[in-house]
PDB file of C-alpha atoms in Angstrom:
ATOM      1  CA  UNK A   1      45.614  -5.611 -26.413  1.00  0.00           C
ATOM      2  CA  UNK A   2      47.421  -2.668 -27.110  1.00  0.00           C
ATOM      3  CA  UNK A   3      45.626   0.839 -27.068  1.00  0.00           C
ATOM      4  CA  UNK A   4      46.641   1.832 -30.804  1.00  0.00           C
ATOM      5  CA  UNK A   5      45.977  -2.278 -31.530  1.00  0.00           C
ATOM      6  CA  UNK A   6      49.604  -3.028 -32.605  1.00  0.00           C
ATOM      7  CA  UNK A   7      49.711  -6.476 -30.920  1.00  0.00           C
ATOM      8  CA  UNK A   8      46.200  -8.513 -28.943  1.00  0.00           C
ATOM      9  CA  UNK A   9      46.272 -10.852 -26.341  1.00  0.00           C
ATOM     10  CA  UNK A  10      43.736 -12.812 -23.710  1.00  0.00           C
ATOM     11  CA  UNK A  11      40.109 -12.096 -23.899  1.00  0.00           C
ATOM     12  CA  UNK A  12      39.380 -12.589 -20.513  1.00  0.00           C
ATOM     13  CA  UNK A  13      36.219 -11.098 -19.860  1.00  0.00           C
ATOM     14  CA  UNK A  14      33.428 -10.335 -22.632  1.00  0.00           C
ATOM     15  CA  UNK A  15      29.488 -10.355 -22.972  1.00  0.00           C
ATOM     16  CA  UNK A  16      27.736 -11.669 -26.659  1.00  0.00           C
ATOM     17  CA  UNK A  17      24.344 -10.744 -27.598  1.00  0.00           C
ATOM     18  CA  UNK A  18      24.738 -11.889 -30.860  1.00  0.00           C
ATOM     19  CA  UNK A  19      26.896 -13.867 -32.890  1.00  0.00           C
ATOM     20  CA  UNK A  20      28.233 -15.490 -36.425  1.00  0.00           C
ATOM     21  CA  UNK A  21      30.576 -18.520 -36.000  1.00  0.00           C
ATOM     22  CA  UNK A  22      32.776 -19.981 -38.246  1.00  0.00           C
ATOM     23  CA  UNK A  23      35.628 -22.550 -37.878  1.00  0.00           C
ATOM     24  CA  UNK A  24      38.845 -22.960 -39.212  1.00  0.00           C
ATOM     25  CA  UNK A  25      40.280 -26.308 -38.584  1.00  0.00           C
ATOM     26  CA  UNK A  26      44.415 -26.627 -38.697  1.00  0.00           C
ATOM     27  CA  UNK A  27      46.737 -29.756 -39.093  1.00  0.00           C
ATOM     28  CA  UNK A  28      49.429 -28.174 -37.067  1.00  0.00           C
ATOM     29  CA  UNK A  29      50.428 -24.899 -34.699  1.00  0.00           C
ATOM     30  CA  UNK A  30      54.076 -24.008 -33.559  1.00  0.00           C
ATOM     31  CA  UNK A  31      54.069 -21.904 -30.517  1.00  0.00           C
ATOM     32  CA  UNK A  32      57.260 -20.198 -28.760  1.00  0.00           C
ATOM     33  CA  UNK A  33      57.798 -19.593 -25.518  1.00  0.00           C
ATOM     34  CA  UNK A  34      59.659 -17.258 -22.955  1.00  0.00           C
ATOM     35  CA  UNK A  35      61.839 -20.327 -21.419  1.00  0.00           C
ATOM     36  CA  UNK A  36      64.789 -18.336 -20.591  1.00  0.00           C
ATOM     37  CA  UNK A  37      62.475 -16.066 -18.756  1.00  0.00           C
ATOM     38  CA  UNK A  38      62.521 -16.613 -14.656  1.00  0.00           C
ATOM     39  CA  UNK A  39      59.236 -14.999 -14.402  1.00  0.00           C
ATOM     40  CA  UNK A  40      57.701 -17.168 -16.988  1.00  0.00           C
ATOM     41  CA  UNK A  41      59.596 -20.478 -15.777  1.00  0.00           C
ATOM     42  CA  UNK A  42      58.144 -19.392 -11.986  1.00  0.00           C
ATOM     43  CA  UNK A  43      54.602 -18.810 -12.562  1.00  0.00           C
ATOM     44  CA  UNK A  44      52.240 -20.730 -10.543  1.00  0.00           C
ATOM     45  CA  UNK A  45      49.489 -21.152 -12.308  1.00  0.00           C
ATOM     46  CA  UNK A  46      48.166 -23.325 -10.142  1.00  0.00           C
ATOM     47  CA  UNK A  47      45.378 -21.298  -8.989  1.00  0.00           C
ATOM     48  CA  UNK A  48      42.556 -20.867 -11.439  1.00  0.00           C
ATOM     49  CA  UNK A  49      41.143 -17.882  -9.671  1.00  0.00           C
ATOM     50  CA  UNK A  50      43.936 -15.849  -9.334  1.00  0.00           C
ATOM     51  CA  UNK A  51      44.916 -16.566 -13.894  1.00  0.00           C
ATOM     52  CA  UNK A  52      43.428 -13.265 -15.281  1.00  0.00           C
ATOM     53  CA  UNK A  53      45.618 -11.471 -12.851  1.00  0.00           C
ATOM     54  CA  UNK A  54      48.434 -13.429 -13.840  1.00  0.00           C
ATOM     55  CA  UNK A  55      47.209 -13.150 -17.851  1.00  0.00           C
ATOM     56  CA  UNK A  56      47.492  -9.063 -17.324  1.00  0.00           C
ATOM     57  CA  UNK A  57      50.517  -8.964 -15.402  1.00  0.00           C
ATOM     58  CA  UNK A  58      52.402 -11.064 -18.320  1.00  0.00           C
ATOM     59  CA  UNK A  59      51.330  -8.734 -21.364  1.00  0.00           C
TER      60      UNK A  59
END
């Protein structure tokens, strides 16, 4: 997330005490992504440990 909140992205640490939930259920979602990017078509994401590193590097 942005500091002035102009765009978000991963939560990838957090701690609830308390909570409402609600859900929202959807028949559909389109989703675009960097494929022309070398960096993107690279990754190895192979390694679950090392994701949040690779998460903060990509925003």
């Amino acid at each position: 997330m942005s500091k002035n909140f102009d765009f978000g992205g991963h939560v990838t640490d957090a701690e609830i005490l308390s909570a409402d939930v609600s859900i929202q259920f959807f028949s559909g979602i389109d989703i675009e992504l960097p494929i022309s990017n070398n960096d993107y078509k690279n990754a190895n994401l192979t390694n679950i440990n090392k994701l949040k590193e690779i998460i903060n590097k990509s925003e």
